[in-house]
Coordinates of C-alpha atoms and ligand atoms in Angstrom, one line a residue:
M1281 CA 117.1 -58.4 -110.2
S1282 CA 113.6 -58.3 -108.6
I1283 CA 113.2 -59.5 -105.2
V1284 CA 111.9 -62.9 -105.0
Q1285 CA 108.5 -62.8 -104.6
R1286 CA 105.5 -65.4 -103.6
T1287 CA 103.9 -66.5 -107.7
S1288 CA 100.3 -66.8 -106.0
L1289 CA 99.9 -63.3 -104.9
Q1290 CA 100.2 -62.2 -108.7
A1291 CA 96.8 -63.7 -108.8
I1292 CA 95.3 -61.8 -105.9
P1293 CA 93.7 -58.5 -105.6
A1294 CA 94.3 -56.2 -102.8
Y1295 CA 91.5 -55.9 -100.7
K1296 CA 89.6 -52.9 -101.6
Q1297 CA 88.4 -50.4 -99.1
G1298 CA 85.3 -48.4 -99.3
A1299 CA 85.2 -45.6 -101.1
T1300 CA 85.6 -42.2 -99.0
P1301 CA 84.7 -38.7 -100.3
G1302 CA 87.5 -35.7 -100.5
Q1303 CA 88.0 -34.1 -97.8
G1304 CA 85.5 -30.7 -97.4
E1305 CA 83.1 -32.7 -100.0
K1306 CA 79.6 -32.3 -98.6
A1307 CA 79.1 -36.3 -98.9
F1308 CA 77.8 -39.6 -96.9
K1309 CA 80.1 -42.1 -96.9
L1310 CA 78.4 -45.3 -97.1
S1311 CA 80.7 -47.7 -98.5
S1312 CA 81.9 -49.6 -95.6
N1313 CA 78.8 -50.6 -93.5
E1314 CA 80.0 -48.0 -90.4
N1315 CA 78.0 -47.5 -87.6
P1316 CA 77.1 -43.7 -88.1
Y1317 CA 76.9 -43.2 -84.3
P1318 CA 80.2 -41.7 -82.4
P1319 CA 81.3 -44.1 -79.8
L1320 CA 79.5 -44.0 -76.6
E1321 CA 81.1 -41.7 -74.0
S1322 CA 81.6 -44.6 -71.5
V1323 CA 83.7 -46.2 -74.2
M1324 CA 85.6 -43.1 -74.9
S1325 CA 86.4 -42.3 -71.5
G1326 CA 87.3 -45.8 -70.8
I1327 CA 89.9 -46.5 -73.4
A1328 CA 91.1 -42.6 -72.7
A1329 CA 92.0 -44.2 -68.8
E1330 CA 93.6 -46.8 -70.5
L1331 CA 96.0 -44.7 -72.5
G1332 CA 98.9 -44.6 -70.3
T1333 CA 99.2 -48.4 -70.8
I1334 CA 100.3 -48.5 -74.5
N1335 CA 103.9 -48.4 -73.8
Q1336 CA 103.2 -52.1 -72.8
Y1337 CA 102.2 -55.1 -75.0
P1338 CA 98.4 -56.0 -74.4
N1339 CA 97.7 -59.0 -71.9
A1340 CA 97.2 -61.7 -74.9
A1341 CA 95.0 -63.8 -73.1
A1342 CA 92.3 -60.9 -72.7
P1343 CA 90.7 -62.5 -69.6
E1344 CA 88.0 -59.7 -68.7
L1345 CA 86.9 -59.8 -72.2
I1346 CA 86.9 -63.6 -72.8
G1347 CA 85.0 -63.8 -69.2
A1348 CA 82.5 -61.1 -70.3
L1349 CA 81.6 -63.0 -73.7
A1350 CA 81.5 -66.3 -72.1
S1351 CA 79.1 -65.4 -69.5
R1352 CA 77.2 -63.0 -72.1
L1353 CA 76.8 -65.7 -74.6
N1354 CA 76.8 -68.9 -72.2
V1355 CA 79.7 -70.5 -74.2
E1356 CA 82.8 -72.1 -72.5
A1357 CA 85.6 -69.6 -72.3
Q1358 CA 88.2 -71.9 -73.9
C1359 CA 85.5 -72.0 -77.5
I1360 CA 86.3 -68.0 -77.7
A1361 CA 89.5 -66.9 -79.8
L1362 CA 89.9 -63.2 -80.4
G1363 CA 91.3 -61.4 -83.3
A1364 CA 92.1 -57.9 -84.8
G1365 CA 88.3 -57.8 -86.2
S1366 CA 86.6 -60.7 -87.4
V1367 CA 88.2 -60.6 -90.6
E1368 CA 91.6 -61.7 -88.9
V1369 CA 89.7 -64.7 -87.2
A1370 CA 88.2 -65.4 -90.5
G1371 CA 91.9 -65.7 -92.1
Q1372 CA 92.6 -67.9 -89.1
L1373 CA 89.9 -70.1 -89.5
I1374 CA 91.3 -70.9 -92.9
H1375 CA 94.4 -71.1 -92.0
A1376 CA 93.8 -73.4 -88.7
T1377 CA 91.9 -76.2 -91.1
A1378 CA 92.9 -76.1 -94.6
N1379 CA 96.3 -77.9 -96.0
P1380 CA 97.7 -76.3 -99.1
G1381 CA 95.2 -76.6 -102.0
D1382 CA 92.2 -77.6 -99.9
E1383 CA 88.9 -76.0 -100.5
V1384 CA 87.1 -73.4 -99.0
I1385 CA 83.4 -73.2 -100.0
F1386 CA 81.1 -69.9 -100.0
A1387 CA 78.6 -68.1 -101.7
W1388 CA 79.2 -65.6 -104.3
R1389 CA 79.0 -63.0 -104.2
S1390 CA 79.8 -62.7 -100.6
F1391 CA 82.0 -60.8 -98.3
E1392 CA 85.1 -59.8 -100.6
A1393 CA 87.8 -61.0 -98.2
Y1394 CA 86.7 -64.5 -98.4
P1395 CA 88.9 -65.3 -101.7
I1396 CA 91.6 -63.2 -100.7
L1397 CA 92.0 -65.2 -97.4
A1398 CA 91.8 -68.4 -98.8
H1399 CA 94.3 -67.5 -101.4
V1400 CA 96.4 -66.0 -98.9
A1401 CA 96.2 -69.0 -96.8
G1402 CA 97.2 -71.5 -99.9
A1403 CA 93.6 -72.4 -99.9
T1404 CA 91.7 -72.8 -102.6
P1405 CA 88.5 -70.7 -103.0
V1406 CA 85.4 -72.3 -104.1
M1407 CA 82.9 -69.9 -105.0
V1408 CA 79.3 -71.1 -105.5
P1409 CA 76.7 -68.5 -107.7
S1410 CA 74.1 -67.2 -105.3
D1411 CA 70.4 -67.6 -106.3
A1412 CA 68.2 -65.0 -108.2
A1413 CA 67.6 -63.0 -105.0
G1414 CA 71.3 -62.8 -104.0
G1415 CA 70.5 -65.3 -101.4
H1416 CA 72.9 -68.6 -100.8
D1417 CA 72.0 -71.6 -102.4
L1418 CA 72.8 -74.3 -100.1
L1419 CA 71.6 -77.1 -102.4
A1420 CA 74.5 -75.9 -104.7
M1421 CA 77.1 -75.3 -101.8
A1422 CA 76.2 -79.0 -100.7
E1423 CA 77.0 -80.4 -104.0
A1424 CA 80.6 -78.7 -104.1
I1425 CA 81.9 -80.5 -101.1
T1426 CA 84.7 -82.6 -101.8
E1427 CA 87.1 -84.5 -100.5
R1428 CA 89.4 -81.6 -100.4
T1429 CA 86.7 -79.3 -98.4
A1430 CA 88.3 -78.2 -95.3
L1431 CA 86.1 -75.1 -94.7
I1432 CA 82.5 -73.7 -95.4
F1433 CA 81.6 -69.8 -94.7
I1434 CA 77.7 -69.2 -94.4
C1435 CA 77.6 -65.1 -94.4
N1436 CA 74.5 -64.8 -92.4
P1437 CA 72.9 -61.8 -92.9
N1438 CA 75.0 -61.9 -96.4
N1439 CA 77.6 -59.3 -97.0
P1440 CA 76.3 -57.6 -99.6
T1441 CA 72.8 -58.8 -100.3
G1442 CA 71.3 -58.5 -96.7
T1443 CA 69.9 -62.0 -97.3
V1444 CA 69.7 -64.2 -94.6
V1445 CA 69.5 -68.2 -94.1
D1446 CA 66.6 -70.0 -92.3
T1447 CA 67.2 -72.6 -89.5
A1448 CA 65.5 -75.4 -91.6
S1449 CA 67.6 -75.3 -94.7
V1450 CA 71.1 -74.7 -92.4
D1451 CA 69.6 -77.9 -90.7
A1452 CA 69.0 -79.5 -93.8
F1453 CA 72.5 -78.5 -95.5
M1454 CA 74.5 -79.7 -92.2
A1455 CA 72.7 -83.0 -92.8
K1456 CA 75.1 -83.2 -96.1
V1457 CA 78.4 -81.9 -94.6
P1458 CA 81.1 -84.3 -93.5
A1459 CA 81.6 -84.2 -89.6
H1460 CA 85.0 -83.1 -90.2
V1461 CA 84.4 -80.2 -92.4
L1462 CA 84.3 -76.8 -90.6
V1463 CA 81.1 -74.7 -91.0
V1464 CA 81.9 -71.0 -90.2
I1465 CA 78.5 -69.0 -89.9
D1466 CA 79.7 -65.4 -90.3
E1467 CA 77.4 -63.0 -88.1
A1468 CA 79.1 -59.7 -88.6
Y1469 CA 75.4 -58.1 -89.0
V1470 CA 73.7 -60.4 -86.8
H1471 CA 72.8 -57.6 -84.7
F1472 CA 70.6 -55.9 -87.4
N1473 CA 68.8 -59.4 -88.4
T1474 CA 64.6 -59.3 -87.0
D1475 CA 63.8 -62.4 -89.3
A1476 CA 62.6 -65.1 -86.7
D1477 CA 63.1 -67.8 -89.5
S1478 CA 66.9 -66.9 -89.8
A1479 CA 69.3 -69.4 -88.5
V1480 CA 71.2 -68.5 -85.4
G1481 CA 74.8 -69.1 -85.3
L1482 CA 75.1 -70.0 -81.3
D1483 CA 72.4 -72.6 -81.5
F1484 CA 74.1 -74.4 -84.5
F1485 CA 77.4 -74.1 -82.6
R1486 CA 75.7 -75.7 -79.9
R1487 CA 74.1 -78.2 -81.8
Y1488 CA 76.7 -79.4 -84.3
P1489 CA 80.2 -80.0 -83.2
N1490 CA 81.7 -78.4 -86.5
V1491 CA 80.1 -75.1 -86.4
A1492 CA 81.8 -72.3 -85.5
V1493 CA 80.4 -68.7 -85.4
L1494 CA 82.1 -65.2 -86.3
H1495 CA 81.1 -61.8 -84.5
T1496 CA 82.4 -58.5 -84.9
F1497 CA 82.2 -55.3 -82.3
S1498 CA 83.0 -53.4 -85.7
K1499 CA 79.4 -52.9 -87.0
A1500 CA 76.5 -52.6 -84.4
Y1501 CA 78.9 -52.1 -81.3
G1502 CA 80.8 -48.8 -83.5
L1503 CA 84.3 -50.1 -82.8
A1504 CA 85.7 -50.6 -86.2
G1505 CA 88.6 -48.6 -85.9
L1506 CA 89.9 -50.3 -82.9
R1507 CA 89.5 -53.9 -84.8
I1508 CA 88.4 -56.6 -82.8
G1509 CA 86.3 -59.6 -83.5
Y1510 CA 86.0 -63.2 -82.3
A1511 CA 85.2 -66.4 -83.1
V1512 CA 82.9 -69.1 -80.9
A1513 CA 84.3 -72.5 -81.7
P1514 CA 84.6 -75.8 -80.9
P1515 CA 87.7 -76.0 -78.2
Q1516 CA 90.2 -77.9 -80.6
V1517 CA 89.4 -75.2 -83.6
A1518 CA 89.7 -72.3 -81.0
A1519 CA 93.4 -73.8 -79.6
N1520 CA 94.2 -73.6 -83.4
L1521 CA 93.1 -70.1 -83.8
R1522 CA 95.5 -69.0 -81.1
K1523 CA 98.3 -70.5 -82.8
T1524 CA 97.7 -68.6 -85.9
A1525 CA 97.0 -65.6 -84.5
V1526 CA 99.0 -62.9 -84.7
P1527 CA 100.9 -62.4 -81.6
F1528 CA 99.5 -59.2 -79.2
G1529 CA 97.2 -58.4 -82.3
V1530 CA 94.5 -57.3 -80.3
S1531 CA 95.2 -54.4 -78.5
A1532 CA 94.4 -53.6 -74.8
L1533 CA 92.4 -50.5 -75.8
A1534 CA 90.1 -52.8 -78.4
Q1535 CA 89.9 -55.3 -75.1
R1536 CA 88.7 -52.3 -73.0
A1537 CA 86.6 -50.8 -75.7
A1538 CA 84.7 -54.5 -76.0
V1539 CA 84.4 -54.9 -72.3
L1540 CA 82.9 -51.3 -72.1
S1541 CA 80.4 -52.1 -74.8
L1542 CA 79.3 -55.3 -73.6
E1543 CA 78.2 -53.4 -70.3
H1544 CA 76.4 -51.2 -72.4
E1545 CA 74.4 -53.1 -74.6
D1546 CA 71.0 -52.0 -73.6
E1547 CA 72.5 -47.9 -74.8
L1548 CA 73.9 -49.9 -78.1
Q1549 CA 70.7 -51.5 -78.5
L1550 CA 68.5 -48.1 -79.1
R1551 CA 70.8 -47.2 -82.0
I1552 CA 70.9 -50.7 -83.2
N1553 CA 66.7 -50.1 -83.2
E1554 CA 67.2 -47.3 -84.8
L1555 CA 69.1 -48.3 -87.9
I1556 CA 67.0 -51.2 -88.2
Q1557 CA 64.2 -48.7 -88.3
A1558 CA 65.8 -46.6 -90.8
R1559 CA 66.4 -49.5 -93.3
E1560 CA 62.8 -50.7 -93.0
T1561 CA 61.7 -47.2 -93.9
L1562 CA 64.3 -47.0 -96.8
Q1563 CA 63.3 -50.3 -98.5
N1564 CA 59.6 -49.4 -98.0
A1565 CA 60.5 -45.8 -100.0
L1566 CA 62.4 -47.7 -102.4
H1567 CA 59.3 -50.6 -102.8
A1568 CA 56.7 -47.8 -103.2
A1569 CA 59.1 -46.4 -105.8
D1570 CA 59.1 -49.7 -107.6
I1571 CA 62.8 -50.1 -107.3
N1572 CA 64.0 -53.5 -107.4
V1573 CA 65.6 -53.6 -103.9
I1574 CA 66.6 -56.7 -102.3
D1575 CA 65.1 -57.1 -98.4
S1576 CA 68.3 -57.0 -96.2
Q1577 CA 68.6 -57.9 -92.8
A1578 CA 71.9 -55.8 -92.4
N1579 CA 72.8 -52.3 -91.8
F1580 CA 73.0 -51.9 -95.6
V1581 CA 70.6 -52.2 -98.5
W1582 CA 71.7 -53.9 -101.9
L1583 CA 70.2 -52.9 -105.7
P1584 CA 70.9 -55.5 -108.0
T1585 CA 71.6 -52.8 -110.7
G1586 CA 73.5 -55.2 -113.4
A1587 CA 74.9 -53.5 -116.3
A1588 CA 73.4 -49.8 -115.2
T1589 CA 75.7 -50.2 -112.1
E1590 CA 78.2 -47.8 -113.0
D1591 CA 75.9 -45.5 -114.2
V1592 CA 73.9 -45.5 -111.3
D1593 CA 76.9 -45.2 -109.0
T1594 CA 78.0 -42.2 -110.5
Q1595 CA 74.7 -40.5 -110.3
L1596 CA 74.6 -41.2 -106.6
R1597 CA 78.1 -39.7 -105.8
A1598 CA 77.1 -36.6 -107.9
A1599 CA 74.1 -36.2 -105.2
G1600 CA 76.6 -37.2 -102.4
I1601 CA 76.2 -40.7 -101.4
W1602 CA 79.5 -42.7 -101.5
A1603 CA 78.3 -46.0 -101.9
R1604 CA 79.7 -49.7 -102.8
A1605 CA 79.7 -50.3 -106.4
F1606 CA 80.4 -53.8 -108.0
A1607 CA 80.6 -53.1 -111.5
G1608 CA 77.7 -55.3 -113.5
E1609 CA 76.0 -56.7 -110.4
G1610 CA 74.9 -54.2 -108.0
I1611 CA 75.3 -51.3 -105.3
R1612 CA 75.5 -51.6 -101.2
I1613 CA 74.5 -48.7 -99.7
S1614 CA 75.1 -48.5 -95.8
I1615 CA 72.5 -47.1 -93.5
G1616 CA 73.8 -43.9 -92.2
S1617 CA 73.0 -40.8 -90.2
P1618 CA 68.9 -39.7 -90.4
E1619 CA 70.3 -36.9 -92.8
A1620 CA 72.1 -39.5 -95.2
N1621 CA 69.2 -41.7 -95.2
Q1622 CA 66.8 -39.1 -96.3
A1623 CA 69.1 -38.0 -99.1
I1624 CA 69.5 -42.2 -100.3
A1625 CA 65.7 -42.7 -101.1
S1626 CA 65.6 -39.5 -103.5
A1627 CA 69.0 -39.9 -104.8
V1628 CA 68.2 -43.9 -105.7
I1629 CA 65.3 -42.9 -107.1
S1630 CA 66.4 -40.5 -109.5
A1631 CA 69.7 -42.2 -110.3
L1632 CA 67.7 -45.4 -111.4
Q1633 CA 65.2 -43.2 -113.4
E1634 CA 67.9 -41.4 -115.0
A1635 CA 69.7 -44.4 -115.7
S1636 CA 66.7 -46.2 -117.4
T1637 CA 66.1 -43.6 -119.6
H1638 CA 69.6 -43.6 -120.9
A1639 CA 69.2 -47.5 -121.1
Ligands
LIG3175 C1 80.5 -60.4 -93.7 C2 81.5 -59.9 -93.1 N1 82.2 -60.4 -92.1 C3 83.6 -60.0 -91.4 C4 83.5 -58.7 -91.5 C5 84.9 -58.2 -90.7 O1 84.8 -57.3 -90.0 P1 85.7 -56.8 -88.9 O2 87.0 -57.2 -89.5 O3 85.7 -54.9 -88.8 O4 85.2 -57.5 -87.9 C6 82.8 -57.7 -92.6 C7 83.1 -56.3 -92.6 O5 82.9 -55.9 -93.5 C8 81.8 -58.5 -93.0 O6 81.3 -57.6 -94.2

């Protein structure tokens, strides 16, 4: 007799991690938008000094980190809620707002975890097709709001297309969102966003009582393996996030690394600048070769390869580029080390030429 199981789980795919090359294979893993730089020395030695405390639970209130974030972001400490990565906080946000069957709206394609998190929370995902350029269709998203809508994600810049929403469009959108619906601006890639017209999550948080912002230490700050992210949310929402969090989910090592990263932001900024520069160089090279690449404000580029996606991905793998392919839609390639970035342009150009000769 099989063990009882939650029937709705059968319809939910497990989250799929970016593919990793085999051991010893000479290839670049560019499938998870990770930071290619090693952790800062100061962060590594800070965590090493903390190792002797891992027989104890972390301080769940994380006073040092919360204090550092509050002063860095100029927000009240009570508005900050931490989680084991911003993906965990995204799940908490759904648990904190949606009653069973309530709706969670987001653009599609966007961050793959959104529909999974919504289903797991017992909510109904409402996936609003993106526009032809891979950007959020905010008009259609506003039209998708019903009385069951509990939460709306805006992913800015969007994963996997790298597009941004501008301030004026988000203001127009907010005018149509009922005041009881929470709008979450997911800014996992905010540090790579140089678009002056882009909506800025914290500005919206300050100007609207129903806006929360999601940030992570995984991408620009290079702490993906330590799992730490946070929301800046209205106080009542932040309090509910603390209720829905897994107790002690954020380790003392992660807290320490995050504090040290905030103290060394200047050093991290140099790396971020290099990644932005590398993205621009890559996009220029692809544009120059007449390749259809969507202008990205994140640490990855998106190739809308459509039906050729699997073929192109196979060619890229043969050239040592392990990207993230979405069958029938496109391929997302993370910006990597200088060596990887050099390899990407020529690999993409020849893979697309190869695919078009077979089309
Ligand atoms: C848009 C977006 N939000 C959130 C996350 C979660 O990042 P983490 O849980 O590592 O903070 C990701 C990771 O890929 C992402 O792309």
